[in-house]
Each structure stands twice: as structure tokens, then as C-alpha cells.
Short mmCIF file of C-alpha atoms in Angstrom, two decimals:
data_model
loop_
_atom_site.label_atom_id
_atom_site.label_comp_id
_atom_site.label_asym_id
_atom_site.label_seq_id
_atom_site.Cartn_x
_atom_site.Cartn_y
_atom_site.Cartn_z
CA MET A 29 162.99 140.10 86.45
CA PHE A 30 164.76 136.91 85.58
CA LEU A 31 167.38 134.53 86.87
CA LYS A 32 170.89 135.02 85.53
CA GLN A 33 173.85 132.69 85.77
CA VAL A 34 177.21 134.16 86.73
CA LYS A 35 180.51 132.40 87.29
CA VAL A 36 182.60 132.89 90.39
CA LYS A 37 185.99 131.18 90.28
CA GLY A 38 184.69 129.01 87.45
CA LYS A 39 181.61 127.79 89.34
CA PRO A 40 178.04 128.73 88.29
CA TYR A 41 175.93 130.81 90.66
CA TYR A 42 172.62 132.57 90.16
CA CYS A 43 171.24 135.98 90.89
CA ILE A 44 168.05 137.82 90.06
CA VAL A 45 168.40 140.79 87.72
CA LYS A 46 166.04 143.08 85.89
CA SER A 47 166.44 144.84 82.55
CA VAL A 48 166.87 148.60 82.73
CA ARG A 49 168.15 151.33 80.42
CA ILE A 50 171.08 153.43 81.51
CA GLU A 51 171.92 156.33 79.24
CA GLY A 52 169.70 154.75 76.61
CA LYS A 53 171.46 151.40 76.69
CA PRO A 54 169.99 148.12 78.04
CA ARG A 55 171.62 146.90 81.21
CA HIS A 56 171.04 144.19 83.84
CA GLU A 57 170.49 145.63 87.29
CA HIS A 58 171.25 143.33 90.24
CA VAL A 59 168.20 142.65 92.43
CA LYS A 60 169.09 139.68 94.62
CA TYR A 61 171.81 137.08 94.98
CA VAL A 62 170.38 133.53 95.09
CA GLY A 63 173.32 131.12 95.13
CA SER A 64 174.02 127.74 93.58
CA LYS A 65 171.53 125.73 91.54
CA GLU A 66 170.68 123.73 94.65
CA GLU A 67 169.93 126.97 96.50
CA VAL A 68 167.65 128.05 93.64
CA ILE A 69 165.67 124.83 93.96
CA LYS A 70 165.47 125.11 97.76
CA LYS A 71 164.14 128.66 97.56
CA LEU A 72 161.62 127.66 94.89
CA LEU A 73 160.34 124.87 97.11
CA LYS A 74 160.13 127.27 100.08
CA GLY A 75 158.11 129.70 97.98
CA ASP A 76 160.65 132.54 97.80
CA LYS A 77 158.61 135.26 96.08
CA ALA A 78 161.47 136.92 94.21
CA VAL A 79 162.84 133.63 92.87
CA MET A 80 159.38 132.44 91.85
CA GLU A 81 158.61 135.69 90.02
CA SER A 82 161.90 135.46 88.12
CA MET A 83 161.01 132.09 86.58
CA LYS A 84 158.08 130.45 84.86
CA VAL A 85 157.02 126.81 84.60
CA SER A 86 157.57 125.75 81.00
CA GLN A 87 156.84 122.02 81.33
CA VAL A 88 155.37 119.55 83.80
CA LYS A 89 155.98 115.90 82.91
CA ASP A 90 154.65 112.69 84.45
CA GLN A 91 157.54 110.85 86.06
CA GLY A 92 156.82 108.56 89.02
CA GLU A 93 154.54 105.84 87.65
CA VAL A 94 155.89 106.14 84.10
CA ASP A 95 159.51 105.83 85.20
CA LEU A 96 158.80 102.79 87.37
CA LEU A 97 157.16 100.91 84.50
CA TYR A 98 159.96 101.96 82.16
CA ARG A 99 162.56 100.60 84.58
CA ILE A 100 160.65 97.32 84.73
CA ALA A 101 160.58 97.19 80.91
CA GLU A 102 164.34 97.73 80.96
CA LYS A 103 164.76 94.96 83.54
CA LEU A 104 162.83 92.60 81.26
CA GLU A 105 164.78 93.84 78.21
CA LEU A 106 161.50 94.27 76.34
CA ARG A 107 162.88 96.63 73.72
CA SER A 108 165.85 94.50 72.69
CA THR A 109 163.85 91.26 72.86
CA ILE A 110 161.21 92.60 70.48
CA ASN A 111 163.81 94.09 68.15
CA GLY A 112 165.55 90.73 68.03
CA HIS A 113 162.58 89.23 66.19
CA VAL A 114 161.58 92.01 63.79
CA VAL A 115 163.57 93.61 61.00
CA LYS A 116 163.14 97.38 60.63
CA THR A 117 165.90 99.26 58.87
CA ALA A 118 164.86 102.90 59.31
CA GLY A 119 163.02 105.16 61.72
CA VAL A 120 162.14 104.47 65.34
CA ASP A 121 162.69 100.83 66.29
CA VAL A 122 159.65 98.64 66.88
CA GLY A 123 160.74 97.63 70.39
CA ALA A 124 160.76 101.23 71.64
CA GLN A 125 157.31 101.88 70.21
CA MET A 126 155.89 98.71 71.78
CA VAL A 127 157.35 99.70 75.17
CA VAL A 128 155.67 103.11 74.92
CA LEU A 129 152.33 101.53 73.98
CA ALA A 130 152.58 98.92 76.76
CA ILE A 131 153.24 101.58 79.42
CA ASN A 132 150.41 103.69 78.04
CA GLN A 133 148.13 100.63 78.22
CA CYS A 134 148.91 100.29 81.93
CA LEU A 135 148.23 103.95 82.73
CA ASP A 136 145.89 105.66 80.28
CA ALA A 137 145.05 103.31 77.37
CA LEU A 138 144.65 106.14 74.91
CA ALA A 139 143.70 105.87 71.26
CA LEU A 140 146.74 105.81 68.97
CA ASP A 141 145.97 109.34 67.77
CA ASN A 142 146.69 110.68 71.26
CA VAL A 143 149.69 108.60 72.31
CA ASP A 144 152.28 111.05 70.94
CA LEU A 145 151.03 113.96 73.07
CA TRP A 146 150.75 111.74 76.16
CA TYR A 147 154.33 110.59 75.55
CA HIS A 148 155.50 114.20 75.12
CA HIS A 149 154.19 115.00 78.60
CA THR A 150 156.02 112.12 80.28
CA ILE A 151 159.61 111.42 81.23
CA LEU A 152 159.70 108.75 78.50
CA GLU A 153 160.70 111.25 75.84
CA GLU A 154 163.86 112.00 77.80
CA ARG A 155 164.52 108.36 78.71
CA LEU A 156 164.18 107.05 75.15
CA GLY A 157 165.57 110.07 73.33
CA ILE A 158 162.86 109.78 70.68
CA PRO A 159 161.00 113.01 69.78
CA PHE A 160 157.26 112.82 70.28
CA TYR A 161 156.42 113.67 66.67
CA SER A 162 158.06 110.38 65.63
CA LEU A 163 155.30 108.47 67.43
CA SER A 164 152.39 109.48 65.25
CA ALA A 165 149.41 107.13 64.93
CA GLU A 166 150.59 106.22 61.44
CA ASN A 167 154.05 105.23 62.67
CA LEU A 168 152.64 103.27 65.61
CA CYS A 169 150.34 101.33 63.28
CA LYS A 170 153.27 100.53 61.01
CA ALA A 171 155.22 99.30 64.03
CA MET A 172 152.31 97.03 64.98
CA ASP A 173 152.44 95.56 61.47
CA TYR A 174 155.95 94.30 62.21
CA ILE A 175 154.60 92.19 65.09
CA TYR A 176 151.93 90.62 62.87
CA PRO A 177 152.84 91.31 59.22
CA PRO A 178 149.63 91.18 57.16
CA ILE A 179 148.92 88.54 54.53
CA ARG A 180 146.69 89.95 51.79
CA ASP A 181 144.59 88.46 49.02
CA GLN A 182 144.66 89.58 45.40
CA GLU A 183 142.31 92.48 46.19
CA GLY A 184 144.62 93.70 48.95
CA GLU A 185 142.35 92.65 51.82
CA VAL A 186 144.02 91.30 54.97
CA ILE A 187 143.12 87.61 55.27
CA ASP A 188 145.73 86.46 57.80
CA ALA A 189 148.94 87.51 59.55
CA ARG A 190 152.39 86.06 60.12
CA ASP A 191 153.19 85.60 63.79
CA ASN A 192 156.34 87.35 65.00
CA ALA A 193 154.89 87.57 68.52
CA MET A 194 155.31 83.90 69.48
CA PRO A 195 159.15 83.88 69.51
CA ILE A 196 159.04 87.14 71.50
CA LYS A 197 156.75 85.55 74.08
CA LYS A 198 159.00 82.49 74.30
CA ASP A 199 162.09 84.64 74.90
CA LEU A 200 160.26 86.67 77.56
CA VAL A 201 159.25 83.50 79.42
CA GLU A 202 162.90 82.43 79.46
CA LYS A 203 163.81 85.89 80.77
CA LEU A 204 161.25 85.51 83.58
CA LYS A 205 162.76 82.15 84.50
CA ASP A 206 166.26 83.66 84.64
CA LEU A 207 165.29 86.79 86.57
CA PHE A 208 162.63 85.53 88.96
CA ASP A 209 162.91 81.75 88.82
CA ILE A 210 159.24 81.43 87.85
CA LYS A 211 157.84 77.92 87.73
CA LEU A 212 155.59 76.40 85.09
CA ASP A 213 154.46 73.56 87.38
CA ALA A 214 150.98 75.07 87.79
CA LEU A 215 149.26 77.07 85.04
CA PHE A 216 145.82 78.62 84.60
CA TYR A 217 143.96 78.74 81.30
CA ASP A 218 140.80 80.70 80.61
CA ILE A 219 139.14 82.55 77.78
CA THR A 220 137.36 85.87 77.39
CA SER A 221 135.68 87.87 74.66
CA THR A 222 136.16 91.42 73.51
CA TYR A 223 133.69 93.18 71.27
CA PHE A 224 134.16 95.27 68.15
CA GLU A 225 133.26 98.71 66.94
CA GLY A 226 133.55 98.15 63.20
CA ASN A 227 133.49 95.34 60.64
CA ASN A 228 137.01 95.04 59.25
CA CYS A 229 138.23 91.97 61.16
CA ILE A 230 137.52 88.72 59.33
CA ILE A 231 137.42 86.58 62.51
CA ALA A 232 134.92 88.81 64.34
CA ARG A 233 131.70 86.84 64.87
CA LEU A 234 128.52 86.98 66.87
CA GLY A 235 128.77 84.71 69.89
CA TYR A 236 128.25 84.43 73.64
CA SER A 237 129.31 87.84 74.95
CA ARG A 238 130.94 88.03 78.38
CA ASP A 239 130.82 91.81 77.95
CA LYS A 240 127.00 91.72 77.76
CA LYS A 241 127.21 93.31 74.31
CA ASN A 242 124.72 91.13 72.49
CA GLY A 243 124.47 91.97 68.82
CA LYS A 244 128.08 93.12 68.55
CA LYS A 245 130.70 91.02 66.83
CA GLN A 246 133.55 89.79 68.96
CA ILE A 247 136.74 87.77 69.08
CA LEU A 248 137.88 85.35 71.78
CA VAL A 249 141.20 85.60 73.59
CA GLY A 250 142.64 82.63 75.46
CA LEU A 251 145.29 83.35 78.08
CA VAL A 252 147.69 81.09 79.99
CA VAL A 253 149.27 82.49 83.16
CA THR A 254 151.42 81.13 85.97
CA ARG A 255 149.76 80.31 89.26
CA GLU A 256 152.18 82.57 91.15
CA TYR A 257 151.89 86.28 90.36
CA ARG A 258 149.87 85.57 87.17
CA PHE A 259 152.78 86.08 84.79
CA PRO A 260 151.29 85.76 81.28
CA LEU A 261 152.92 83.02 79.21
CA PHE A 262 151.00 83.41 75.99
CA TYR A 263 147.64 84.25 74.48
CA SER A 264 145.72 82.84 71.53
CA VAL A 265 143.12 84.56 69.36
CA PHE A 266 140.01 82.73 68.13
CA GLU A 267 136.95 83.49 66.02
CA GLY A 268 134.17 85.10 68.03
CA SER A 269 131.79 82.15 67.64
CA THR A 270 134.31 79.50 68.78
CA SER A 271 133.21 77.24 71.62
CA ASP A 272 135.40 77.55 74.73
CA MET A 273 135.81 73.78 74.77
CA THR A 274 137.36 73.62 71.30
CA THR A 275 140.19 76.00 72.28
CA VAL A 276 141.76 73.50 74.69
CA SER A 277 143.42 71.47 71.93
CA ASP A 278 145.29 74.51 70.56
CA THR A 279 146.38 75.48 74.06
CA LEU A 280 147.81 72.04 74.80
CA LYS A 281 149.66 72.03 71.48
CA THR A 282 151.20 75.46 72.15
CA LEU A 283 152.31 74.50 75.66
CA GLN A 284 153.98 71.34 74.44
CA GLU A 285 155.42 72.38 71.08
CA GLU A 286 156.30 76.04 71.62
CA PHE A 287 157.08 76.23 75.34
CA LYS A 288 158.28 72.62 75.73
CA VAL A 289 156.19 72.07 78.86
CA GLU A 290 156.28 68.36 79.67
CA LYS A 291 154.68 68.32 83.10
CA THR A 292 152.36 70.79 84.79
CA LEU A 293 149.09 71.11 86.67
CA LEU A 294 146.68 72.87 84.31
CA VAL A 295 143.69 74.55 85.98
CA MET A 296 140.61 75.37 83.88
CA ASP A 297 137.04 76.51 84.35
CA ARG A 298 134.02 74.26 83.82
CA GLY A 299 133.23 75.93 80.50
CA MET A 300 136.28 74.22 78.97
CA MET A 301 135.24 70.66 79.61
CA ARG A 302 133.62 68.02 77.43
CA PRO A 303 134.29 64.25 77.03
CA GLY A 304 136.60 64.81 74.05
CA ASN A 305 138.65 67.33 76.00
CA LEU A 306 139.19 64.85 78.83
CA GLU A 307 140.64 62.39 76.33
CA GLU A 308 142.96 65.06 74.91
CA LEU A 309 144.06 66.15 78.37
CA ASP A 310 144.69 62.56 79.42
CA GLY A 311 146.87 62.12 76.34
CA SER A 312 148.88 65.29 77.05
CA GLY A 313 150.60 63.87 80.10
CA PHE A 314 149.56 66.93 82.13
CA ASP A 315 147.77 66.73 85.45
CA TYR A 316 144.77 68.99 85.56
CA VAL A 317 142.05 70.41 87.78
CA CYS A 318 138.83 71.48 86.15
CA GLY A 319 135.23 72.17 86.98
CA LEU A 320 132.49 70.09 85.38
CA LYS A 321 129.06 71.30 84.34
CA LYS A 322 126.45 69.87 86.68
CA GLY A 323 123.91 69.78 83.87
CA GLU A 324 125.61 66.56 82.72
CA LYS A 325 123.89 63.43 84.09
CA ALA A 326 127.11 61.80 85.28
CA VAL A 327 128.15 64.99 87.09
CA LYS A 328 124.75 65.47 88.71
CA LYS A 329 124.80 61.85 89.89
CA VAL A 330 128.14 62.29 91.67
CA ILE A 331 126.98 65.51 93.36
CA LEU A 332 123.70 64.01 94.56
CA GLU A 333 125.47 60.94 95.96
CA ALA A 334 128.05 62.97 97.90
CA GLU A 335 127.68 62.73 101.69
CA GLY A 336 129.15 64.71 104.56
CA LEU A 337 128.92 68.21 103.10
CA GLU A 338 127.09 69.43 106.20
CA ASP A 339 129.70 67.98 108.58
CA GLU A 340 131.94 70.51 110.28
CA GLU A 341 135.00 68.29 109.78
CA ASN A 342 134.72 68.78 106.02
CA ARG A 343 134.92 72.57 106.15
CA VAL A 344 137.71 73.81 103.88
CA ARG A 345 136.82 77.51 104.02
CA GLU A 346 134.55 79.68 106.14
CA ASP A 347 131.48 79.17 103.93
CA MET A 348 132.59 76.08 102.05
CA SER A 349 132.82 72.37 102.71
CA ALA A 350 134.15 69.61 100.47
CA VAL A 351 134.36 65.83 100.24
CA ASP A 352 136.53 63.83 97.88
CA MET A 353 136.62 60.36 96.42
CA VAL A 354 138.63 58.37 93.89
CA ARG A 355 136.46 56.51 91.43
CA GLU A 356 135.98 55.59 87.79
CA PHE A 357 134.83 58.59 85.78
CA ALA A 358 134.87 59.03 81.99
CA GLY A 359 136.78 55.79 81.54
CA LYS A 360 139.55 56.44 84.06
CA ARG A 361 140.15 56.52 87.81
CA ARG A 362 140.13 60.14 88.94
CA LYS A 363 139.91 62.21 92.09
CA LEU A 364 136.50 63.88 92.32
CA VAL A 365 135.88 66.72 94.76
CA VAL A 366 132.34 67.85 95.51
CA TYR A 367 132.18 71.20 97.26
CA LYS A 368 129.32 73.26 98.62
CA ASN A 369 129.21 77.01 98.97
CA HIS A 370 126.80 77.32 101.91
CA LYS A 371 126.18 81.04 101.53
CA GLN A 372 125.39 80.66 97.85
CA ALA A 373 123.13 77.66 98.53
CA LYS A 374 121.09 79.69 101.01
CA GLU A 375 120.80 82.64 98.64
CA LEU A 376 119.76 80.44 95.70
CA LYS A 377 117.05 78.73 97.75
CA GLU A 378 115.68 82.00 99.09
CA GLU A 379 115.62 83.59 95.63
CA ARG A 380 113.95 80.56 94.04
CA ASP A 381 111.35 80.32 96.82
CA ILE A 382 110.40 83.98 96.39
CA LYS A 383 110.16 83.74 92.60
CA LEU A 384 108.31 80.43 92.71
CA SER A 385 105.82 81.62 95.31
CA ARG A 386 105.06 84.75 93.32
CA ALA A 387 104.78 82.83 90.04
CA MET A 388 102.41 80.20 91.51
CA LYS A 389 100.21 82.89 93.05
CA GLU A 390 99.96 84.83 89.79
CA LEU A 391 99.48 81.69 87.68
CA ASN A 392 96.72 80.34 89.94
CA GLU A 393 94.95 83.69 89.82
CA TYR A 394 95.28 83.78 86.05
CA ALA A 395 94.12 80.13 85.74
CA ALA A 396 91.01 80.94 87.77
CA LYS A 397 90.32 83.86 85.47
CA VAL A 398 90.86 81.78 82.31
CA ASN A 399 88.84 78.79 83.52
CA THR A 400 85.82 80.93 84.38
CA GLY A 401 86.09 83.24 81.42
CA ASN A 402 85.51 83.13 77.71
CA TYR A 403 89.12 82.95 76.48
CA LYS A 404 89.35 81.60 72.93
CA LYS A 405 92.84 82.64 71.74
CA VAL A 406 95.30 79.95 72.83
CA GLU A 407 98.38 81.92 71.73
CA LYS A 408 97.41 84.80 74.01
CA VAL A 409 97.19 82.49 77.03
CA VAL A 410 100.46 80.76 76.08
CA ALA A 411 102.29 84.10 75.91
CA LYS A 412 100.91 85.19 79.29
CA VAL A 413 101.81 81.88 80.95
CA ARG A 414 105.34 82.02 79.53
CA LYS A 415 105.77 85.48 80.98
CA LEU A 416 104.50 84.47 84.44
CA LYS A 417 106.74 81.36 84.53
CA LYS A 418 109.90 83.22 83.55
CA GLY A 419 112.84 82.21 85.72
CA VAL A 420 111.11 79.22 87.34
CA SER A 421 109.53 77.47 84.35
CA LYS A 422 111.25 74.13 85.03
CA PHE A 423 109.54 73.92 88.42
CA ILE A 424 105.99 74.50 87.13
CA LYS A 425 103.91 72.37 84.81
CA THR A 426 101.13 74.09 82.91
CA ASP A 427 98.55 72.32 80.77
CA ILE A 428 96.65 74.45 78.26
CA THR A 429 93.71 72.82 76.50
CA VAL A 430 90.65 73.88 74.52
CA LYS A 431 87.23 72.54 75.48
CA LYS A 432 84.12 73.52 73.58
CA GLY A 433 86.01 76.39 71.98
CA ARG A 434 87.21 77.81 75.29
CA VAL A 435 90.76 77.77 76.67
CA ARG A 436 91.40 75.97 79.94
CA LEU A 437 94.54 76.20 82.09
CA LEU A 438 95.86 73.83 84.77
CA VAL A 439 98.87 74.73 86.95
CA LYS A 440 100.98 72.34 89.03
CA LYS A 441 104.12 72.88 91.06
CA LEU A 442 106.75 70.16 90.43
CA ASP A 443 107.87 69.45 93.99
CA ASP A 444 110.33 66.72 92.99
CA ARG A 445 112.26 69.13 90.78
CA VAL A 446 112.29 71.75 93.54
CA LYS A 447 113.72 69.21 96.00
CA GLU A 448 116.39 68.14 93.50
CA ALA A 449 117.35 71.77 92.89
CA GLU A 450 117.70 72.28 96.64
CA LYS A 451 120.02 69.28 96.82
CA LEU A 452 122.17 70.81 94.06
CA ASP A 453 122.17 74.40 95.35
CA GLY A 454 125.70 75.72 95.79
CA LYS A 455 127.24 72.32 94.98
CA TYR A 456 129.80 71.73 92.25
CA LEU A 457 132.13 69.00 91.06
CA LEU A 458 135.85 69.32 90.45
CA LEU A 459 137.94 66.71 88.67
CA CYS A 460 141.63 66.17 89.41
CA THR A 461 144.00 63.67 87.80
CA ASP A 462 146.54 63.83 90.64
CA LEU A 463 145.03 61.17 92.89
CA GLY A 464 147.27 62.11 95.81
CA LEU A 465 146.40 65.81 95.87
CA PRO A 466 144.41 66.63 99.05
CA LYS A 467 140.95 68.11 98.53
CA GLU A 468 142.08 71.35 100.20
CA ASP A 469 144.79 71.77 97.56
CA VAL A 470 142.37 70.98 94.75
CA ILE A 471 139.97 73.65 96.05
CA SER A 472 142.82 76.13 96.49
CA ALA A 473 144.16 75.54 92.97
CA TYR A 474 140.73 75.91 91.39
CA PHE A 475 139.79 79.11 93.19
CA ASP A 476 143.21 80.64 92.65
CA LYS A 477 142.19 80.78 88.98
CA ASP A 478 140.25 83.93 89.87
CA GLY A 479 143.61 85.60 89.35
CA ILE A 480 143.39 85.02 85.61
CA GLU A 481 139.99 86.73 85.62
CA LYS A 482 141.69 89.71 87.26
CA ALA A 483 144.30 89.61 84.50
CA PHE A 484 141.53 89.68 81.90
CA ARG A 485 139.82 92.60 83.65
CA SER A 486 143.13 94.44 83.75
CA MET A 487 143.76 93.87 80.03
CA LYS A 488 140.25 95.04 79.16
CA GLN A 489 140.50 98.12 81.36
CA HIS A 490 143.87 98.92 79.82
CA GLY A 491 142.80 99.11 76.22
CA LEU A 492 141.62 95.67 75.08
CA ARG A 493 137.93 96.63 75.08
CA PRO A 494 136.43 97.58 72.76
CA VAL A 495 138.53 96.76 69.72
CA ARG A 496 138.10 99.43 67.08
CA SER A 497 137.67 98.97 63.34
CA TRP A 498 140.97 97.21 62.68
CA THR A 499 142.21 94.50 60.35
CA LEU A 500 143.10 91.05 61.68
CA ASN A 501 146.83 91.68 62.03
CA ARG A 502 146.30 94.90 64.00
CA VAL A 503 143.70 93.27 66.21
CA LYS A 504 146.29 90.66 67.14
CA ALA A 505 148.93 93.36 67.61
CA SER A 506 146.64 95.27 69.99
CA ILE A 507 146.24 92.10 72.06
CA PHE A 508 150.04 91.71 72.03
CA ILE A 509 150.32 95.20 73.53
CA GLY A 510 147.76 94.24 76.19
CA TYR A 511 149.86 91.15 76.92
CA LEU A 512 152.98 93.33 77.36
CA GLY A 513 151.06 95.64 79.70
CA GLN A 514 149.92 92.69 81.81
CA LEU A 515 153.52 91.42 81.88
CA LEU A 516 154.66 94.77 83.32
CA LEU A 517 151.92 94.70 85.98
CA SER A 518 152.61 91.07 86.94
CA THR A 519 156.31 91.85 87.27
CA LEU A 520 155.50 94.83 89.47
CA HIS A 521 153.27 92.57 91.59
CA TYR A 522 156.19 90.16 92.03
CA MET A 523 158.61 92.96 92.91
CA LEU A 524 156.28 94.56 95.45
CA ASP A 525 155.75 91.22 97.18
CA LYS A 526 159.46 90.37 97.28
CA ALA A 527 160.19 93.83 98.72
CA GLY A 528 157.68 93.19 101.52
CA LEU A 529 155.13 95.69 100.22
CA LYS A 530 151.65 94.21 100.54
CA ILE A 531 149.91 96.48 98.06
CA THR A 532 148.56 95.94 94.57
CA PRO A 533 150.39 97.20 91.48
CA GLU A 534 147.50 99.57 90.81
CA ARG A 535 147.81 101.05 94.31
CA ALA A 536 151.57 101.46 93.96
CA LEU A 537 151.20 103.26 90.63
CA GLY A 538 148.52 105.44 92.20
CA TYR A 539 150.97 106.64 94.87
CA LEU A 540 153.61 107.39 92.24
CA LYS A 541 151.21 109.17 89.92
CA TRP A 542 151.71 112.53 91.57
CA GLN A 543 155.48 112.64 91.18
CA LYS A 544 156.21 115.09 88.36
CA LYS A 545 159.25 116.56 86.68
CA VAL A 546 158.98 120.35 86.57
CA VAL A 547 161.00 122.50 84.15
CA LEU A 548 161.36 126.18 85.09
CA GLU A 549 162.82 128.79 82.77
CA SER A 550 163.93 132.38 82.87
CA GLU A 551 165.51 134.32 80.04
CA GLU A 552 168.93 132.73 80.50
CA THR A 553 168.41 129.78 82.83
CA VAL A 554 166.64 126.42 82.80
CA VAL A 555 166.14 124.56 86.08
CA GLU A 556 164.73 121.03 86.23
CA LYS A 557 163.33 119.59 89.43
CA THR A 558 161.50 116.41 90.31
CA SER A 559 158.69 117.04 92.76
CA VAL A 560 159.14 115.48 96.17
CA PRO A 561 157.16 112.21 96.15
CA GLU A 562 154.70 111.32 98.87
CA LEU A 563 155.97 109.21 101.75
CA GLU A 564 154.35 106.05 100.36
CA ALA A 565 155.87 106.65 96.92
CA ARG A 566 159.35 107.13 98.40
CA GLU A 567 158.98 103.94 100.41
CA ILE A 568 158.00 101.96 97.31
CA ILE A 569 161.03 103.04 95.28
CA GLU A 570 163.44 102.77 98.22
CA LYS A 571 162.34 99.24 99.09
CA LEU A 572 162.43 98.07 95.46
CA GLU A 573 165.94 99.49 95.06
CA THR A 574 167.13 98.15 98.41
CA ALA A 575 165.94 94.68 97.43
CA LYS A 576 167.85 95.14 94.13
CA LEU A 577 164.70 94.44 92.15
CA LEU A 578 165.10 97.45 89.86
#
């Protein structure tokens, strides 16, 4: 049996027929009248047995989450903006391919070899009108080369890349200003690492790995985002062994020269700071809030001198108190805010006390054994002592000597160092150049930077980690795609908030994930139907459309 279309007074209707032979000739025998196309769909959804048996599902395509991200990409004019800065005369345009890759980054983050099949099973193929076989891994790689065209040496090796991404990023920031009135008056800057599987990238180096992948080469990625909604402004790529502190100069230069930022509050982590950086930041004209490493003598001195951290009136959060002062620091009057995380301070003290107590007990027992024994190998005792002191070595003094050919060991707990550590537990110093900014606002600005860490996690989860065996230009292009993906998610975050939906972008996409487009076929009829979305998914789309955000 199959569904057949018939026309009644010029209008299409459907009935179920079956093939039979009458007097040796094939004929269609009427089984059941169904009605209009809408009636067909209704009966399918109600589970009408005859209608269901007359058709088969030929395709099921992802629609809900894919279509929402595509509509956001259209709102941002990603495709045309990218195409405005690359010249490609034949084949699928670069902008369309970057949009596909950015949406894939947000949802599945597949290897390039699998993107074409993923695309074929989504609504994107219909939206873009580009056949899936045009998005082969080879074509996608060639499209990436338009974003960062390779520069090769005489042997043909990629040694650098021209940057077509920067003007795209600048245009997108202007688009965000026009669409959403985003402000650049407060920006966050931080840096992360991503490791490599392969050896083809000339800037991959061994360095401090935030991914805990010691022994693997890496690159560093610096990212600047807005304080509100974490819209990404731009990223920078550095050699894997670059110190975080040395990246600040490039970031300031890009903000001023490329994005024409004249005044902003720049918020950075303590890993970015050194005396030279303070001088550069002072010369930039920007206000800034940054953490300072308490290992520095000047920083430790300020923290130890701070008073009032135990007073209830200085509570700024449930488990945090803060005091501020304006004083000379690093050659200039600055606002200094000392804060204490009381929960962390308690945990640090308890952990240290347990480790120190255990270490002293084991060391004293070992010292008694050494001092009454016939130990002659100093290196063996040194190795054992080092092992027992691990984690608390700065609080214990050990003296290993040799008398009359025998090793002797003395152990002493350094109480002064323990007391100083207790005074520093959970305490940190923030520096702010805006002398009038209340300490509560300084604390809020600094801890809001956790949002950039979420942006990094999102980019890594959506394809930035690990980077495969790629050349420099394609490494940079892969980061560009991650940047586009984060731009889509940040825009969705903004839209959800403005529509009064207090859910994360990831949660919203999760609700929409189950909305599919189903294609049913019989011998003569094709019926397409979008599955009914869940209540939450319908509410998301309805509120975004009502607020005219899509």
C-alpha cells in the first residue's frame, strides 16, 4: 500500500491505494480516503495504522538546535562579513563553510572528515542550499586557508600566515555594537593553553600546561571578552613556552590600534602581572584591576599589614571579607584591596596541619632510626627525607651530617614560617587604578572574570582541544572557528537573558536538540513534518521571536 495524490477541483488530496492486477494489467485499488496534506500529518501523529503502513521514513534531520544557531549566525551576518574579507572565485563560499563549522563546534565538534555527513543530517543543507558532498574535509581545509593564507619557505614549509581574521573580528564587534549596544568599558583578558597531537606547528612548544598534559607541545591562546555576556572581541595566538606576563603588551597594542579602545577597565588574573607590565598598563591610559602574586615581598607586606579582615563590617560576600587602602605602590598611588576567603583559609590550615603533623611524626621516627643505626650512605638518607617532607618542606628544617662515618639527622619544625603561612591563608591582594572604585566593585569585577574561564572551557569542549597535526595557518584557523562558536553562544546567552529566560545557552540547546525534521515517502508522495518540540523548546523560540531577537 502507498499514499497517492489525487486532485479534486484542482486541489490535492490523498488516499491510500494498493497495486493489484485486473485482467493481467496493473491497477491501483482504493483502500482508504485520507484527505488533505494536513490531514495526512494529523493521522500520522495520531498513529493511524493504515496511513503509517503506506509510508516510510526516508530521512530524519536535526532541526531545533541547529536552526536556532543558524538564525543567530544570520542575525550577526557571519557569512557575508567573512566573505567580505576573503576572495574566493569558485566553489562554495568561505563564509558558508565557516558558519557550518562554527555551528558544528557548538554542538558536536567533529573531525573535519565527518562534518559533511553531520551536515547532511541537519536542516542546514536545506537552509544553505549547498549539497553535503561539497563540504569534504579537503574543501573545508582549503576554506580555512582563506582565513589564514599560508606563507611558505623555499622548501614549501609553512612558516607563517597572513591574517584575514582580524578585519572580520573588527567588523563583528561593530555589528555587536549596532545590534546589542555592547559596551567596551569593562573587558576581561586571560590566557589558556591547548595541547597538540602531532609536530607540524612551528610555534608549538613545551610549557606550563593548564591541561595537565606535561610532555606534550602546546600553544597559548589569549582571549579578550566583554564583561557583560562574555562576547569575544578577539584572540591572539602565542608560542607554547611564552610567559603569560609577556602577552599583555600585544593585547594592549591590539586593543588600542585595531579596536580603537581609548578608555576601559581591563581585568586580568595575577599570572599576568610583573613590574614591567604595570608600567605598560599605566602608559596605556586604561584603568585596570588585577591580582598580584603574594610571593612578591611588596605584596606579602601589604597583606600582612592589612587589618580588619575578621570584622563583620568588612564582609563583602558570604565567605569573604575585604579592606581597601590608597597608597604608594610600584611608584604610583593606587587602590589596594586585600581580601580573605574564610572558607579557603580554614581548609588550607587544616590540610597543612594534617600534612605537617604526619611529616613530623614520620621524620622524627626516621631520625631516631638513623641516629641509632649504622647508616653510611648520605644520598639514601637525603632521598628519604625529601620524600617525607614533600608538600611541607618549607616548614621543616632538616640537618644531615656525617660523624665518624655515620649519618646523623636532626629535624626541626619552623614555627615562625607556619605562623606566617596562617596569616596569609586565603588572603590575596588586588590592585586597582581607579581610586574611587569601591572595594565591593573591585571584588565584583575581579571575580566576574570567571566568565572568561567558562568561555575557555566552552571553546575547548567545542573542538579547541586537542589540536591535531596541523600547520600554523590551520591551527590559527581552527581557533578562529572556536571564536565564532563562542560568539554564537554568547549571543544566545544575551538573547535568552533579554527574553527573560534564565537558562544557560547549553540548557536551551539541550531542550531544542530533540526537535527533528522527518521526511516520509510513499511511491508517489513525499511529506515533510517537523516534530512537535517539547514545551520548554516552544517557549524558548516563542519568547525569542516575541522579543524580536531573532
